[in-house]
Tab-separated table of C-alpha atoms in Angstrom:
chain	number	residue	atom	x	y	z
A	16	UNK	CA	16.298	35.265	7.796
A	17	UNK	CA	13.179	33.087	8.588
A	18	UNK	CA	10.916	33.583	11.304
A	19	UNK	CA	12.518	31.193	13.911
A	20	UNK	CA	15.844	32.965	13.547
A	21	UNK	CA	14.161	36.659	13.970
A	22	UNK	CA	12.150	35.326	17.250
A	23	UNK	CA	15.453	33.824	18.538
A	24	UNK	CA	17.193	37.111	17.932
A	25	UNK	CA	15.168	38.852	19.319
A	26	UNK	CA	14.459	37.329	22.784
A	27	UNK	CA	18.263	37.537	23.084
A	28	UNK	CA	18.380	41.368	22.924
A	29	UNK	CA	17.970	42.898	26.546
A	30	UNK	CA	14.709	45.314	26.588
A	31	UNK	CA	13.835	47.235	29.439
A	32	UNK	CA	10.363	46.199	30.914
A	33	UNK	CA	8.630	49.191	28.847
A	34	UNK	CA	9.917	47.983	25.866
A	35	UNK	CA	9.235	44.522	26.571
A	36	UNK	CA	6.216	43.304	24.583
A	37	UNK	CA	3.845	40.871	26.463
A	38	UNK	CA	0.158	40.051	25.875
A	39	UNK	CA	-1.723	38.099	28.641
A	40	UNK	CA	-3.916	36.024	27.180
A	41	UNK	CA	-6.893	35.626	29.477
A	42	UNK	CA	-9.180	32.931	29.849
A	43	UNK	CA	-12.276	35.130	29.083
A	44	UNK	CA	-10.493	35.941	25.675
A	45	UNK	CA	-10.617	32.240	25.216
A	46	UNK	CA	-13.593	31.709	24.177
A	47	UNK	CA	-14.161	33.047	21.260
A	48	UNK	CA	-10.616	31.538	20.274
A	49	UNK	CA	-11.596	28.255	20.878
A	50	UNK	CA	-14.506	28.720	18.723
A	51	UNK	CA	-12.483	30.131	15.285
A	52	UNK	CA	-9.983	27.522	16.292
A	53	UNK	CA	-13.039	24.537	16.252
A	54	UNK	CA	-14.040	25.625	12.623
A	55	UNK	CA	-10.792	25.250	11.073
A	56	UNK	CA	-8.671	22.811	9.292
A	57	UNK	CA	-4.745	23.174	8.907
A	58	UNK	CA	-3.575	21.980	5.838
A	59	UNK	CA	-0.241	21.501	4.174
A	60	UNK	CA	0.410	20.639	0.589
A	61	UNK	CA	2.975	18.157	0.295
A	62	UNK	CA	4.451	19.595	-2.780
A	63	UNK	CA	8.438	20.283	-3.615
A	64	UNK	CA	6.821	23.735	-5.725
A	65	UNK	CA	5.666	26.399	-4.080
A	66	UNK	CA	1.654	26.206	-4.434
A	67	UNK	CA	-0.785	28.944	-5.547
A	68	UNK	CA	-3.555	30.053	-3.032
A	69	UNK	CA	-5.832	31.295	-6.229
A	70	UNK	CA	-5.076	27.832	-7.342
A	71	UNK	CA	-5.767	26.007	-4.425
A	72	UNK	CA	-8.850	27.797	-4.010
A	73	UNK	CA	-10.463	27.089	-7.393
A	74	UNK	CA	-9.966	23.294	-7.070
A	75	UNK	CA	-10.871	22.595	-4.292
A	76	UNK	CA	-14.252	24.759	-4.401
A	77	UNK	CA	-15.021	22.143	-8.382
A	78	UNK	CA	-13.878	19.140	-5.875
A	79	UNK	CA	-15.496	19.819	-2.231
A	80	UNK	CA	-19.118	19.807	-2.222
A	81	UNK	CA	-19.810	22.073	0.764
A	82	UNK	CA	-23.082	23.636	2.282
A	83	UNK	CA	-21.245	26.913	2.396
A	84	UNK	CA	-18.037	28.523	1.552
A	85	UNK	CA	-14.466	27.179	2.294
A	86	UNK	CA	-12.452	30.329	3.060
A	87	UNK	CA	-8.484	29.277	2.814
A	88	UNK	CA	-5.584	31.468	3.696
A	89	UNK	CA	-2.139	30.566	3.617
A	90	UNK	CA	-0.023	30.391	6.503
A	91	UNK	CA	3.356	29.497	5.658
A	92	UNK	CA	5.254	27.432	2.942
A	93	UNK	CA	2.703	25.244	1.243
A	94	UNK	CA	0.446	25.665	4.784
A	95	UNK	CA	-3.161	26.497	4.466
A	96	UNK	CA	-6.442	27.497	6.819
A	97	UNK	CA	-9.180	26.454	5.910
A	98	UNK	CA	-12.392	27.612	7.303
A	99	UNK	CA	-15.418	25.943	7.267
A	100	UNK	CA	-18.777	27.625	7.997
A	101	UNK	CA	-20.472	24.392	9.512
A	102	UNK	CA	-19.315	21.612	11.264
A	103	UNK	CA	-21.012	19.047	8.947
A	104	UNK	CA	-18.747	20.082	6.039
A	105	UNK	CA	-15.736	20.043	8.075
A	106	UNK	CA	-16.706	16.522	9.287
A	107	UNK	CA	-17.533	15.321	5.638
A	108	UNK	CA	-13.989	16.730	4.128
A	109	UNK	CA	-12.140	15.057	7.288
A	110	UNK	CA	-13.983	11.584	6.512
A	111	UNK	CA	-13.753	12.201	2.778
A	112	UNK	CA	-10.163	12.086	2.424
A	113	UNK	CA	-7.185	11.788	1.283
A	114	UNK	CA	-7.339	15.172	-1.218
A	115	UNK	CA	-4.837	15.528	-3.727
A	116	UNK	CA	-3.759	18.947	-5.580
A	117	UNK	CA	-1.543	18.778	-8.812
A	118	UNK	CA	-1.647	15.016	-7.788
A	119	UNK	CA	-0.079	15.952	-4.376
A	120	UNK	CA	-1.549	14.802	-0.700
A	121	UNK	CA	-2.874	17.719	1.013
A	122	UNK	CA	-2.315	16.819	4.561
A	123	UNK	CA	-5.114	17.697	6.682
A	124	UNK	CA	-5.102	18.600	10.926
A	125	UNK	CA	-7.417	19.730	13.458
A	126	UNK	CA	-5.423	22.687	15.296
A	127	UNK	CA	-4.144	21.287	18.784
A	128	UNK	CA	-4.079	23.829	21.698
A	129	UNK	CA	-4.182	27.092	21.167
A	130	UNK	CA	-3.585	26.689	17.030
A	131	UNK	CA	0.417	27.907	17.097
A	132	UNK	CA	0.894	26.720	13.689
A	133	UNK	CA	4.749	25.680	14.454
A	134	UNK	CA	3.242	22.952	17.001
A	135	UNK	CA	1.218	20.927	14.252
A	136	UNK	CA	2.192	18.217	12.919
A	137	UNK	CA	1.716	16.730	9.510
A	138	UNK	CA	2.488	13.079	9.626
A	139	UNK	CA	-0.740	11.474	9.820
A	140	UNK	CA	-3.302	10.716	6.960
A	141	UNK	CA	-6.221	8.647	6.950
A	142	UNK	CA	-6.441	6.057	3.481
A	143	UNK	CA	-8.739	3.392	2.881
A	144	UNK	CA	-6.431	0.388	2.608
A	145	UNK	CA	-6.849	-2.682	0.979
A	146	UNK	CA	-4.920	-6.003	1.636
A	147	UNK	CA	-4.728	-8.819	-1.006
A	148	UNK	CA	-4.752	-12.416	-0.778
A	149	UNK	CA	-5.754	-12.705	2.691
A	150	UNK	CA	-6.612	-16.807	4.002
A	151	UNK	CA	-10.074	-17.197	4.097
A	152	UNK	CA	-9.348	-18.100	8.166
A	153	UNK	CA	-8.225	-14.652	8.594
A	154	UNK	CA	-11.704	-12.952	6.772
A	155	UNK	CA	-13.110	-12.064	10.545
A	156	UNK	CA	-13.206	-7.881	11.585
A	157	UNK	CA	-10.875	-9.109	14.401
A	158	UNK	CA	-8.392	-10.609	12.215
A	159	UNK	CA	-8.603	-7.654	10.038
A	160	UNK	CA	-7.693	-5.212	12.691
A	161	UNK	CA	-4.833	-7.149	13.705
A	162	UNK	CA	-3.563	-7.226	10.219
A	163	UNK	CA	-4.434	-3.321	10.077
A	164	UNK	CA	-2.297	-2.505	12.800
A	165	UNK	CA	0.745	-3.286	10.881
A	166	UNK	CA	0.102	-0.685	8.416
A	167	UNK	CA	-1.177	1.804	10.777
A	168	UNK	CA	-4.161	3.162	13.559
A	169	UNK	CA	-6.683	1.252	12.469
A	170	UNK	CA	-9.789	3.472	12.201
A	171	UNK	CA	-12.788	1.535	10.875
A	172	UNK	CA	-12.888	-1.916	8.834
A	173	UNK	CA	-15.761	-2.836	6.212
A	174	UNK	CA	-17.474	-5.049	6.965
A	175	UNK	CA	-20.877	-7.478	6.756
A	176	UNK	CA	-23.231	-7.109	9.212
A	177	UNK	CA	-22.577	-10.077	10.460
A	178	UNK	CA	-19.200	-9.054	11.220
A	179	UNK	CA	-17.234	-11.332	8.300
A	180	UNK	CA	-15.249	-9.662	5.315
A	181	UNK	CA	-15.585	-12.634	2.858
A	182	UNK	CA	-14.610	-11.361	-0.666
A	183	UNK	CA	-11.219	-10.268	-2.874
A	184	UNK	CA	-9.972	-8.615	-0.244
A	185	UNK	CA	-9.919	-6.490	3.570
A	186	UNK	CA	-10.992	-2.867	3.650
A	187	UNK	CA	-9.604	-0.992	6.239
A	188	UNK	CA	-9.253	2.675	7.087
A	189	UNK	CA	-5.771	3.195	8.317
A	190	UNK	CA	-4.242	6.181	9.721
A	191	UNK	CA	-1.162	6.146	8.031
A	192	UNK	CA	2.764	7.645	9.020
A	193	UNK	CA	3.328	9.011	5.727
A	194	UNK	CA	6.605	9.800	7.288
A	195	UNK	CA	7.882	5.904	6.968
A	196	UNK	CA	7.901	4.019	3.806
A	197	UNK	CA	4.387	2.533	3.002
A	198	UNK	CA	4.307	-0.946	4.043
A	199	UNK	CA	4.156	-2.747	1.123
A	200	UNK	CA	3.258	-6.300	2.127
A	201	UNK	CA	2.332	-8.278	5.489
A	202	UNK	CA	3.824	-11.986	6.021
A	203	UNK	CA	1.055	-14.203	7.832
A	204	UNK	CA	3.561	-15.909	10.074
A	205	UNK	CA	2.103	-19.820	10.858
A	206	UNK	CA	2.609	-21.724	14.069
A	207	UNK	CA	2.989	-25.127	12.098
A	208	UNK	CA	6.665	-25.996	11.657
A	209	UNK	CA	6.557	-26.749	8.172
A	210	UNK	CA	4.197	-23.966	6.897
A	211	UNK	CA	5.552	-21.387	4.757
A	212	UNK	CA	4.485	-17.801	5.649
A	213	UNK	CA	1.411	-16.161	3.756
A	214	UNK	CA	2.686	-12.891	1.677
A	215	UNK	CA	-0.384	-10.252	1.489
A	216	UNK	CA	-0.330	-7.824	-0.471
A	217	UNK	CA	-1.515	-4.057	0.466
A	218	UNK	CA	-2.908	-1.850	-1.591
A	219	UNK	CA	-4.228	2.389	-1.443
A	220	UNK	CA	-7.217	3.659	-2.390
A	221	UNK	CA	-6.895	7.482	-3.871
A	222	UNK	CA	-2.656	7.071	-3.284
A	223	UNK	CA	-1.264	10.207	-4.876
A	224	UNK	CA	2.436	11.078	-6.308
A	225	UNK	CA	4.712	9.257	-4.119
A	226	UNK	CA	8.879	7.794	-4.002
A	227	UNK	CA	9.606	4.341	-5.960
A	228	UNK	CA	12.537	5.237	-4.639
A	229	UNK	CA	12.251	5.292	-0.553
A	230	UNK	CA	8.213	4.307	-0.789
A	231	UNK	CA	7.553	7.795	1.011
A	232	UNK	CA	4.388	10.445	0.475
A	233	UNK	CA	6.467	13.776	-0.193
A	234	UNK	CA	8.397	13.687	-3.319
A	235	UNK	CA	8.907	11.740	-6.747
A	236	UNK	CA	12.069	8.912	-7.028
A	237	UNK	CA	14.386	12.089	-9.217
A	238	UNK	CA	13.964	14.341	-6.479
A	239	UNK	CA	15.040	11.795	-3.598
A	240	UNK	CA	17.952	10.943	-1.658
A	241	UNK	CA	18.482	7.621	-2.378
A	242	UNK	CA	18.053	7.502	-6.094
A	243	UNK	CA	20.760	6.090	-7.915
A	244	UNK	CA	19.917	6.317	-11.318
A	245	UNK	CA	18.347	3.210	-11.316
A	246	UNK	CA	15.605	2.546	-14.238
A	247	UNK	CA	12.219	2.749	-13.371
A	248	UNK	CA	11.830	-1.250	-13.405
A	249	UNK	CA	14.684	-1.314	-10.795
A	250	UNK	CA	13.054	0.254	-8.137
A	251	UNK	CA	11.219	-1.116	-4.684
A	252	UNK	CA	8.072	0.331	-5.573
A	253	UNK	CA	5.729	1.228	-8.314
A	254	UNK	CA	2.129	2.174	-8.949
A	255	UNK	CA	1.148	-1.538	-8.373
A	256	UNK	CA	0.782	0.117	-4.529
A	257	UNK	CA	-2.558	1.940	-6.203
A	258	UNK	CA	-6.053	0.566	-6.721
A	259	UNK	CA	-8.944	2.612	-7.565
A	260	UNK	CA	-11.886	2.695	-5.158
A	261	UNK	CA	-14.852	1.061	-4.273
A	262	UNK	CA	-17.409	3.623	-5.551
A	263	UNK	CA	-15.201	3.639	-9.206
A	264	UNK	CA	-15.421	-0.411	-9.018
A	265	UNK	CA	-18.782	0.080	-9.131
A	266	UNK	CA	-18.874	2.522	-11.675
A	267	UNK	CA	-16.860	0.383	-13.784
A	268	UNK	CA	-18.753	-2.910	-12.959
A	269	UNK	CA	-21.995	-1.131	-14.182
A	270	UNK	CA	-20.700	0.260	-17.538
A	271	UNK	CA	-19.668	-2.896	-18.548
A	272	UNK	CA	-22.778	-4.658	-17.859
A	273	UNK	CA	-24.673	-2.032	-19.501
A	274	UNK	CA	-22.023	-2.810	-22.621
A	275	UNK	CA	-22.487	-5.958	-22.160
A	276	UNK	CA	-26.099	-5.941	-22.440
A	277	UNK	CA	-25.798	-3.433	-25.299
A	278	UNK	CA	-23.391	-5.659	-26.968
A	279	UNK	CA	-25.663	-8.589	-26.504
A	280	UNK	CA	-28.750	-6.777	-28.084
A	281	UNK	CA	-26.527	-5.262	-31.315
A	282	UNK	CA	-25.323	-9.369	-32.044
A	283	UNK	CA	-29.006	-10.613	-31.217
A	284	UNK	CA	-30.283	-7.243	-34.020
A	285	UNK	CA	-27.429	-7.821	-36.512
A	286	UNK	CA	-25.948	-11.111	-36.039
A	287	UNK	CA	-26.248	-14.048	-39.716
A	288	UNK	CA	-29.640	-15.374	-39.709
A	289	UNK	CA	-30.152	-19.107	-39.406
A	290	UNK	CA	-32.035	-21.442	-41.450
A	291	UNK	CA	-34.738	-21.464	-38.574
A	292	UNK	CA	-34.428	-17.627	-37.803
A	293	UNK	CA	-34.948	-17.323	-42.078
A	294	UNK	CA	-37.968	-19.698	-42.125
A	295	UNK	CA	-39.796	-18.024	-39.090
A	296	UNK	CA	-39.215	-14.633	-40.726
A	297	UNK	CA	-40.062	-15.977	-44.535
A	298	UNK	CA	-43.796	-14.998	-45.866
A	299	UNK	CA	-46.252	-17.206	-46.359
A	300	UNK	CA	-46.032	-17.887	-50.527
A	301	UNK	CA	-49.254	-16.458	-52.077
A	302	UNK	CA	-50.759	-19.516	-53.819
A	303	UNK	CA	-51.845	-18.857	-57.371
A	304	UNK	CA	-55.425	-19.222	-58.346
A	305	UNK	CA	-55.924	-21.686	-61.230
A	306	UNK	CA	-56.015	-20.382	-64.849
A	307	UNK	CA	-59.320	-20.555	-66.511
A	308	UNK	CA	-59.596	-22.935	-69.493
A	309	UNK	CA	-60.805	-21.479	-72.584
């Protein structure tokens, strides 16, 4: 019996009013509620195994780099407290996100009300969001928030500071439904009669395990509904959906110029001399002094 079906059983038994239990929970109690309720994040682990708290706890203290000390408690199946001890970190983790444990999204919610844990909902979860092959009409922070709106609540777009977002691609931070399918591509619709429309494609930064199957956040394509036994090929989605982010771009941009300079400097140390490179380098020939006639 879970905990909904006890409650419910419960309220239907007839008590007398001393054996009724009621609390009144007063508004100068509040207070201090409010407070534990302001430093605390609920989180659930969107995982089809049951997840360990000692686990849990161990990554994310190597992966969060906090002023002070995380305490997490569980709460329920796969649902966690966390509770920061400043408002900075808990600001930084919120902004930081998505988080990922065993390469599963850890949904994370700001406690609405008065924190009942049954009343929050997990549904929501904030990706930066790239989209592909975007006209070079539509590289304007207006025109990317209209395109963002597709995917999701747009939350911030990266931009110039002029305002423009000329490059590869739009970079948006999205509030996502990660109860729908993610969207996949948009289709620029054009008003001219003749003009085809313009397929973009989207892309997620720091995207964990999701569906090729159903394109949901939740569950692999063997665990869902609508697999078929389909090969992997066959299916709607793939990991094409992922890109890494900007900060490992970078990363990755910089090791390869510093290979490429290395690389440069090894052929320019230990690359065939030429005929010029052997007569710069040759010695001067000692001339011989004349022999003495006798």
């Amino acid at each position: 019996m879970d905990a909904e079906d006890l409650i419910k059983r419960c309220r239907a038994i007839k008590l007398t009013d001393k054996e009724e239990g009621r609390f009144s929970f007063k508004r100068s109690m509040k207070a201090k509620g409010e407070k534990i309720v302001a430093g605390c994040l609920i989180g659930k682990v969107l995982h089809t195994r049951e997840v360990s708290i000692e686990g849990l706890k161990l990554a994310m203290s190597r992966v969060w780099k906090t002023s002070r000390e995380v305490k997490i408690e569980k709460l329920g199946d796969n649902v966690f407290m966390f509770k920061f001890g400043s408002e900075v970190d808990k600001r930084s983790i919120l902004a930081g996100g998505p988080w990922h444990f065993d390469r599963a999204l850890i949904v994370l919610v700001e406690p609405v009300g008065i924190g009942d844990i049954k009343k929050q909902i997990f549904n929501q979860v904030s990706f930066w969001v790239q989209i592909h092959d975007v006209p070079i009409m539509c590289m304007s922070k207006e025109m990317a928030t209209q395109l963002g709106i597709v995917i999701g609540k747009v939350e911030e777009v990266d931009t110039y500071d002029v305002g423009e977002c000329l490059g590869p691609f739009l970079r948006l931070r999205i509030s996502v439904d990660i109860s729908k399918p993610l969207k996949k591509i948009i289709e620029l619709e054009q008003d001219e009669e003749d003009a085809e429309d313009i397929p973009m494609r989207v892309m997620y930064e720091r995207l964990p395990d999701f569906c090729f199957c159903c394109g949901r956040i939740g569950h692999q394509y063997r665990e869902c509904a609508h697999y078929i036994s389909q090969s992997k090929d066959e299916l709607a989605n793939g990991p094409w959906l992922r890109t890494i982010t900007i900060t490992k771009k970078l990363k990755q941009s910089r090791r390869k110029d510093r290979w490429d300079t290395d690389s440069d400097r090894f052929h320019t140390r230990f690359s065939t001399p030429t005929k010029t490179d052997l007569g710069r380098n040759r010695e001067p020939e000692r001339q011989r002094k004349p022999t003495e006639s006798g």
